[in-house]
Amino acid sequence: MDKSSPILLFDSGVGGLTVYDALREVLPGAPVIYAADLAGLPYGTKTEAQIAARVAGLLGRMAERWQPRLACIACNTASTIALGMVRDVLEIPVVGTVPAIKPAAAMTQTGTIGLVGTEATIRQRYVDDLETEFAAGKRLLRIAAPGLVQAAEAKLRGGPVDPALIADVRDRLQALAGDERIDTLVLACTHFPLLAEELGHAFGPDVRQVDGAAGIARRIAHLIEGQNLTPSPGPNRFVVTGPLAGAIGLEAALAARGFGAAQAF
Ligand code: DGL
């Protein structure tokens, strides 16, 4: 394998940057191509068939073009629906992102866990299975919060986040919990840790937020351990599907993470 062969991180938008940030902690110099499918954003309101076809098709073309050593679907929605299919079409290791139910179940003291994801993610059998396997005996309350995806996209472009949007998430979860107290919140969408501060204000300091980014980064590092890896000679690449104008406003966020200017796929 070419020692400059990149790690490919893929998401519908900027959410996967939360995985990228964690990856840079463990593999600071690794060459990365980050692909944001802005032309397909949001995934959460699409059907399973639409998501699976889109993600498998795009990742196939991207892998052919860039010859990555590993691909990471840095998106819970795409992973819970299409991980198996993508593994079938790519010949490289594919790491997925699934809701961090296991660590949340190990952490909760009250036994009541909130899970916030996209509409498509929270209805997946994959999530039912994680719940059965790791959270038996706990209460796992799931809600969809599509507005948070747009809020995270806007925040990274320098826009304000409407506190009412965050309060609504808290209130809907609390309504489901009734008299019980949620002490652990699973951020089951890679966009949501970008709103950690706002969620922290709304839920208070006693509610712990859990996401999978650090675990995924460690998994990637483990899978490529021992491989010949040279840092990319220039900045990492941030690539978007659809018009390049979709990346307007992201300049500061990209520069802070060591990316060059956004490019079109
Ligand atoms: N970032 C994606 C996830 O982790 C989804 C956002 C979308 O709806 O496209 O689920």
Tab-separated table of C-alpha atoms and ligand atoms in Angstrom:
chain	number	residue	atom	x	y	z
A	1	MET	CA	0.000	0.000	0.000
A	2	ASP	CA	1.159	3.526	-0.792
A	3	LYS	CA	2.381	5.075	2.441
A	4	SER	CA	0.519	8.281	1.693
A	5	SER	CA	-2.761	6.383	1.242
A	6	PRO	CA	-5.306	8.365	3.288
A	7	ILE	CA	-7.936	7.487	5.830
A	8	LEU	CA	-11.321	8.378	4.363
A	9	LEU	CA	-13.881	9.866	6.764
A	10	PHE	CA	-17.385	10.172	5.388
A	11	ASP	CA	-20.519	11.899	6.660
A	12	SER	CA	-23.531	13.668	5.243
A	13	GLY	CA	-22.106	16.956	6.505
A	14	VAL	CA	-19.796	18.359	9.148
A	15	GLY	CA	-20.831	15.955	11.928
A	16	GLY	CA	-18.012	13.560	11.174
A	17	LEU	CA	-15.572	16.311	12.114
A	18	THR	CA	-16.230	15.220	15.710
A	19	VAL	CA	-14.681	11.880	14.746
A	20	TYR	CA	-11.915	13.663	12.855
A	21	ASP	CA	-11.083	15.717	15.968
A	22	ALA	CA	-10.837	12.540	18.056
A	23	LEU	CA	-8.753	10.855	15.369
A	24	ARG	CA	-6.252	13.689	15.345
A	25	GLU	CA	-5.768	13.191	19.078
A	26	VAL	CA	-4.591	9.624	18.548
A	27	LEU	CA	-3.023	9.915	15.070
A	28	PRO	CA	-1.971	13.562	14.747
A	29	GLY	CA	-0.149	13.326	11.436
A	30	ALA	CA	-2.323	10.818	9.586
A	31	PRO	CA	-3.362	11.837	6.062
A	32	VAL	CA	-7.136	12.189	5.990
A	33	ILE	CA	-9.648	12.954	3.290
A	34	TYR	CA	-12.920	14.109	4.793
A	35	ALA	CA	-15.920	13.791	2.494
A	36	ALA	CA	-19.155	15.600	3.336
A	37	ASP	CA	-22.140	14.565	1.231
A	38	LEU	CA	-23.725	17.994	1.394
A	39	ALA	CA	-25.778	17.207	-1.714
A	40	GLY	CA	-27.434	14.411	0.267
A	41	LEU	CA	-27.736	16.174	3.631
A	42	PRO	CA	-29.768	15.434	5.706
A	43	TYR	CA	-29.765	11.652	5.726
A	44	GLY	CA	-31.999	11.426	8.765
A	45	THR	CA	-35.200	12.196	6.865
A	46	LYS	CA	-34.481	9.800	3.990
A	47	THR	CA	-35.625	6.215	3.584
A	48	GLU	CA	-33.396	3.235	4.276
A	49	ALA	CA	-33.227	2.445	0.546
A	50	GLN	CA	-32.217	5.991	-0.357
A	51	ILE	CA	-29.494	6.088	2.281
A	52	ALA	CA	-28.083	2.643	1.522
A	53	ALA	CA	-27.898	3.245	-2.233
A	54	ARG	CA	-26.393	6.685	-1.850
A	55	VAL	CA	-23.776	5.796	0.751
A	56	ALA	CA	-22.641	2.561	-0.878
A	57	GLY	CA	-22.470	4.227	-4.308
A	58	LEU	CA	-20.552	7.276	-3.133
A	59	LEU	CA	-18.109	5.348	-0.985
A	60	GLY	CA	-17.429	2.975	-3.855
A	61	ARG	CA	-16.559	5.875	-6.146
A	62	MET	CA	-14.523	7.669	-3.498
A	63	ALA	CA	-12.523	4.547	-2.668
A	64	GLU	CA	-11.788	4.032	-6.342
A	65	ARG	CA	-10.607	7.607	-6.741
A	66	TRP	CA	-8.536	8.010	-3.573
A	67	GLN	CA	-7.438	4.453	-2.754
A	68	PRO	CA	-7.802	4.947	1.011
A	69	ARG	CA	-6.305	2.438	3.459
A	70	LEU	CA	-9.468	2.532	5.557
A	71	ALA	CA	-12.880	4.155	5.383
A	72	CYS	CA	-14.887	5.370	8.340
A	73	ILE	CA	-18.578	6.110	8.030
A	74	ALA	CA	-18.593	8.934	10.563
A	75	CYS	CA	-22.372	9.013	10.620
A	76	ASN	CA	-24.736	6.998	12.808
A	77	THR	CA	-27.577	7.141	10.304
A	78	ALA	CA	-25.519	5.765	7.431
A	79	SER	CA	-23.750	3.213	9.631
A	80	THR	CA	-26.834	1.730	11.251
A	81	ILE	CA	-28.384	1.292	7.796
A	82	ALA	CA	-25.591	0.690	5.318
A	83	LEU	CA	-22.477	-0.540	7.115
A	84	GLY	CA	-22.899	-4.134	5.958
A	85	MET	CA	-23.538	-3.099	2.383
A	86	VAL	CA	-20.519	-0.785	2.294
A	87	ARG	CA	-18.321	-3.552	3.695
A	88	ASP	CA	-19.547	-5.749	0.853
A	89	VAL	CA	-18.525	-3.247	-1.820
A	90	LEU	CA	-15.171	-2.038	-0.448
A	91	GLU	CA	-12.048	-4.133	-0.147
A	92	ILE	CA	-10.604	-2.122	2.736
A	93	PRO	CA	-11.547	-2.072	6.422
A	94	VAL	CA	-14.698	-0.043	7.043
A	95	VAL	CA	-15.339	1.370	10.496
A	96	GLY	CA	-18.859	2.418	11.400
A	97	THR	CA	-20.315	4.720	14.009
A	98	VAL	CA	-23.068	3.313	16.153
A	99	PRO	CA	-24.937	4.842	19.091
A	100	ALA	CA	-22.869	4.643	22.286
A	101	ILE	CA	-25.504	2.649	24.182
A	102	LYS	CA	-23.010	0.255	25.737
A	103	PRO	CA	-20.901	2.890	27.544
A	104	ALA	CA	-24.035	4.831	28.487
A	105	ALA	CA	-25.579	1.753	30.083
A	106	ALA	CA	-22.387	1.197	32.051
A	107	MET	CA	-22.399	4.806	33.281
A	108	THR	CA	-25.979	5.483	34.255
A	109	GLN	CA	-26.768	5.569	37.945
A	110	THR	CA	-30.487	6.290	37.650
A	111	GLY	CA	-30.979	3.628	34.957
A	112	THR	CA	-32.718	6.129	32.673
A	113	ILE	CA	-30.845	7.040	29.512
A	114	GLY	CA	-31.868	9.535	26.846
A	115	LEU	CA	-30.857	8.901	23.251
A	116	VAL	CA	-31.012	11.646	20.636
A	117	GLY	CA	-30.507	10.743	16.994
A	118	THR	CA	-31.956	11.296	13.580
A	119	GLU	CA	-35.389	9.963	12.642
A	120	ALA	CA	-33.818	7.249	10.527
A	121	THR	CA	-31.363	6.158	13.219
A	122	ILE	CA	-33.776	5.812	16.105
A	123	ARG	CA	-36.073	3.450	14.185
A	124	GLN	CA	-33.287	1.022	13.235
A	125	ARG	CA	-33.304	-2.594	14.282
A	126	TYR	CA	-29.560	-2.125	14.842
A	127	VAL	CA	-30.416	0.217	17.717
A	128	ASP	CA	-33.019	-2.237	19.088
A	129	ASP	CA	-30.321	-4.905	19.115
A	130	LEU	CA	-27.807	-2.666	20.918
A	131	GLU	CA	-30.480	-1.895	23.482
A	132	THR	CA	-31.295	-5.566	24.026
A	133	GLU	CA	-27.661	-6.547	24.251
A	134	PHE	CA	-26.268	-3.764	26.401
A	135	ALA	CA	-29.097	-1.893	28.103
A	136	ALA	CA	-31.356	-4.676	29.324
A	137	GLY	CA	-32.874	-3.584	32.620
A	138	LYS	CA	-32.375	0.126	31.841
A	139	ARG	CA	-34.810	2.579	30.333
A	140	LEU	CA	-33.589	3.860	27.001
A	141	LEU	CA	-35.717	6.762	25.778
A	142	ARG	CA	-35.209	7.641	22.129
A	143	ILE	CA	-36.125	10.828	20.343
A	144	ALA	CA	-35.357	12.260	16.927
A	145	ALA	CA	-33.978	15.776	16.731
A	146	PRO	CA	-33.516	16.658	13.068
A	147	GLY	CA	-33.324	20.361	13.935
A	148	LEU	CA	-30.045	19.746	15.733
A	149	VAL	CA	-28.369	18.577	12.540
A	150	GLN	CA	-29.091	21.906	10.863
A	151	ALA	CA	-28.156	23.768	14.042
A	152	ALA	CA	-24.751	22.064	14.150
A	153	GLU	CA	-24.180	22.802	10.462
A	154	ALA	CA	-25.052	26.455	11.062
A	155	LYS	CA	-22.942	26.712	14.208
A	156	LEU	CA	-19.841	25.532	12.398
A	157	ARG	CA	-20.479	28.238	9.811
A	158	GLY	CA	-20.464	30.829	12.595
A	159	GLY	CA	-24.235	31.075	13.074
A	160	PRO	CA	-26.143	31.276	16.370
A	161	VAL	CA	-27.900	28.264	17.908
A	162	ASP	CA	-31.507	28.801	18.918
A	163	PRO	CA	-31.760	27.854	22.619
A	164	ALA	CA	-35.446	26.938	22.098
A	165	LEU	CA	-34.373	24.105	19.836
A	166	ILE	CA	-32.174	22.615	22.533
A	167	ALA	CA	-34.788	23.174	25.248
A	168	ASP	CA	-37.327	21.330	23.110
A	169	VAL	CA	-35.052	18.265	22.987
A	170	ARG	CA	-34.675	18.344	26.767
A	171	ASP	CA	-38.409	18.809	27.331
A	172	ARG	CA	-39.439	15.996	24.985
A	173	LEU	CA	-37.049	13.590	26.670
A	174	GLN	CA	-38.138	14.663	30.137
A	175	ALA	CA	-41.777	14.146	29.143
A	176	LEU	CA	-40.952	10.562	28.193
A	177	ALA	CA	-39.004	10.018	31.421
A	178	GLY	CA	-41.908	11.158	33.603
A	179	ASP	CA	-40.851	10.984	37.247
A	180	GLU	CA	-37.557	9.328	36.459
A	181	ARG	CA	-34.330	11.228	36.060
A	182	ILE	CA	-32.222	10.976	32.927
A	183	ASP	CA	-28.571	11.137	33.966
A	184	THR	CA	-26.958	10.002	30.713
A	185	LEU	CA	-27.518	11.302	27.215
A	186	VAL	CA	-26.402	9.352	24.158
A	187	LEU	CA	-25.554	11.677	21.283
A	188	ALA	CA	-26.437	9.205	18.533
A	189	CYS	CA	-25.574	11.495	15.648
A	190	THR	CA	-22.064	12.690	14.948
A	191	HIS	CA	-23.334	16.245	14.505
A	192	PHE	CA	-24.560	16.520	18.080
A	193	PRO	CA	-21.255	16.738	19.998
A	194	LEU	CA	-20.765	20.010	18.115
A	195	LEU	CA	-23.626	21.262	20.318
A	196	ALA	CA	-22.234	19.800	23.553
A	197	GLU	CA	-21.998	23.170	25.212
A	198	GLU	CA	-25.578	24.146	24.407
A	199	LEU	CA	-26.863	20.706	25.439
A	200	GLY	CA	-24.872	20.988	28.661
A	201	HIS	CA	-26.577	24.275	29.492
A	202	ALA	CA	-30.031	22.884	28.813
A	203	PHE	CA	-29.633	19.519	30.579
A	204	GLY	CA	-27.453	20.726	33.445
A	205	PRO	CA	-24.170	19.477	34.841
A	206	ASP	CA	-25.615	16.243	36.252
A	207	VAL	CA	-26.390	14.774	32.838
A	208	ARG	CA	-23.425	13.128	31.164
A	209	GLN	CA	-23.182	13.214	27.392
A	210	VAL	CA	-21.798	10.150	25.656
A	211	ASP	CA	-20.757	9.774	22.048
A	212	GLY	CA	-18.660	7.293	20.139
A	213	ALA	CA	-15.970	9.533	18.644
A	214	ALA	CA	-13.054	8.597	20.902
A	215	GLY	CA	-13.824	4.885	20.630
A	216	ILE	CA	-14.008	5.074	16.840
A	217	ALA	CA	-10.698	6.931	16.690
A	218	ARG	CA	-9.052	4.234	18.819
A	219	ARG	CA	-10.557	1.546	16.601
A	220	ILE	CA	-9.154	3.201	13.469
A	221	ALA	CA	-5.719	3.556	15.080
A	222	HIS	CA	-5.804	-0.097	16.077
A	223	LEU	CA	-6.748	-1.270	12.578
A	224	ILE	CA	-3.909	0.582	10.891
A	225	GLU	CA	-1.331	-0.030	13.594
A	226	GLY	CA	2.046	-0.996	12.166
A	227	GLN	CA	1.230	0.322	8.694
A	228	ASN	CA	3.671	2.576	6.932
A	229	LEU	CA	2.008	5.971	7.197
A	230	THR	CA	3.526	9.257	6.118
A	231	PRO	CA	1.864	12.533	7.005
A	232	SER	CA	0.272	14.210	4.005
A	233	PRO	CA	2.683	16.715	2.451
A	234	GLY	CA	0.032	19.456	2.474
A	235	PRO	CA	-3.078	20.114	4.527
A	236	ASN	CA	-5.749	17.436	4.786
A	237	ARG	CA	-8.510	17.522	2.171
A	238	PHE	CA	-12.123	18.447	2.832
A	239	VAL	CA	-14.323	17.465	-0.075
A	240	VAL	CA	-18.019	18.121	-0.608
A	241	THR	CA	-20.591	16.691	-2.987
A	242	GLY	CA	-22.812	19.188	-4.808
A	243	PRO	CA	-21.978	22.855	-5.252
A	244	LEU	CA	-18.853	24.108	-3.514
A	245	ALA	CA	-20.964	26.982	-2.221
A	246	GLY	CA	-22.304	24.526	0.341
A	247	ALA	CA	-19.021	24.900	2.210
A	248	ILE	CA	-19.208	28.679	2.449
A	249	GLY	CA	-18.758	29.791	6.044
A	250	LEU	CA	-16.753	26.738	7.043
A	251	GLU	CA	-13.371	28.341	6.319
A	252	ALA	CA	-12.423	29.033	9.947
A	253	ALA	CA	-13.588	25.635	11.193
A	254	LEU	CA	-11.637	23.901	8.448
A	255	ALA	CA	-8.474	25.954	8.893
A	256	ALA	CA	-8.540	25.306	12.657
A	257	ARG	CA	-8.518	21.582	11.908
A	258	GLY	CA	-5.680	21.683	9.426
A	259	PHE	CA	-7.748	21.368	6.248
A	260	GLY	CA	-7.110	23.248	3.052
A	261	ALA	CA	-9.929	25.039	1.240
A	262	ALA	CA	-12.984	22.880	0.515
A	263	GLN	CA	-12.931	21.039	-2.803
A	264	ALA	CA	-15.705	19.606	-4.956
A	265	PHE	CA	-16.008	15.832	-5.408
B	1	DGL	N1	-24.250	12.956	11.081
B	1	DGL	C1	-25.287	12.035	10.808
B	1	DGL	C2	-25.436	10.994	11.910
B	1	DGL	O1	-24.492	10.730	12.634
B	1	DGL	C3	-26.640	12.446	10.341
B	1	DGL	C4	-27.027	13.771	9.932
B	1	DGL	C5	-28.057	13.722	8.814
B	1	DGL	O2	-29.269	13.653	9.095
B	1	DGL	O3	-27.612	13.768	7.690
B	1	DGL	O4	-26.460	10.410	12.057
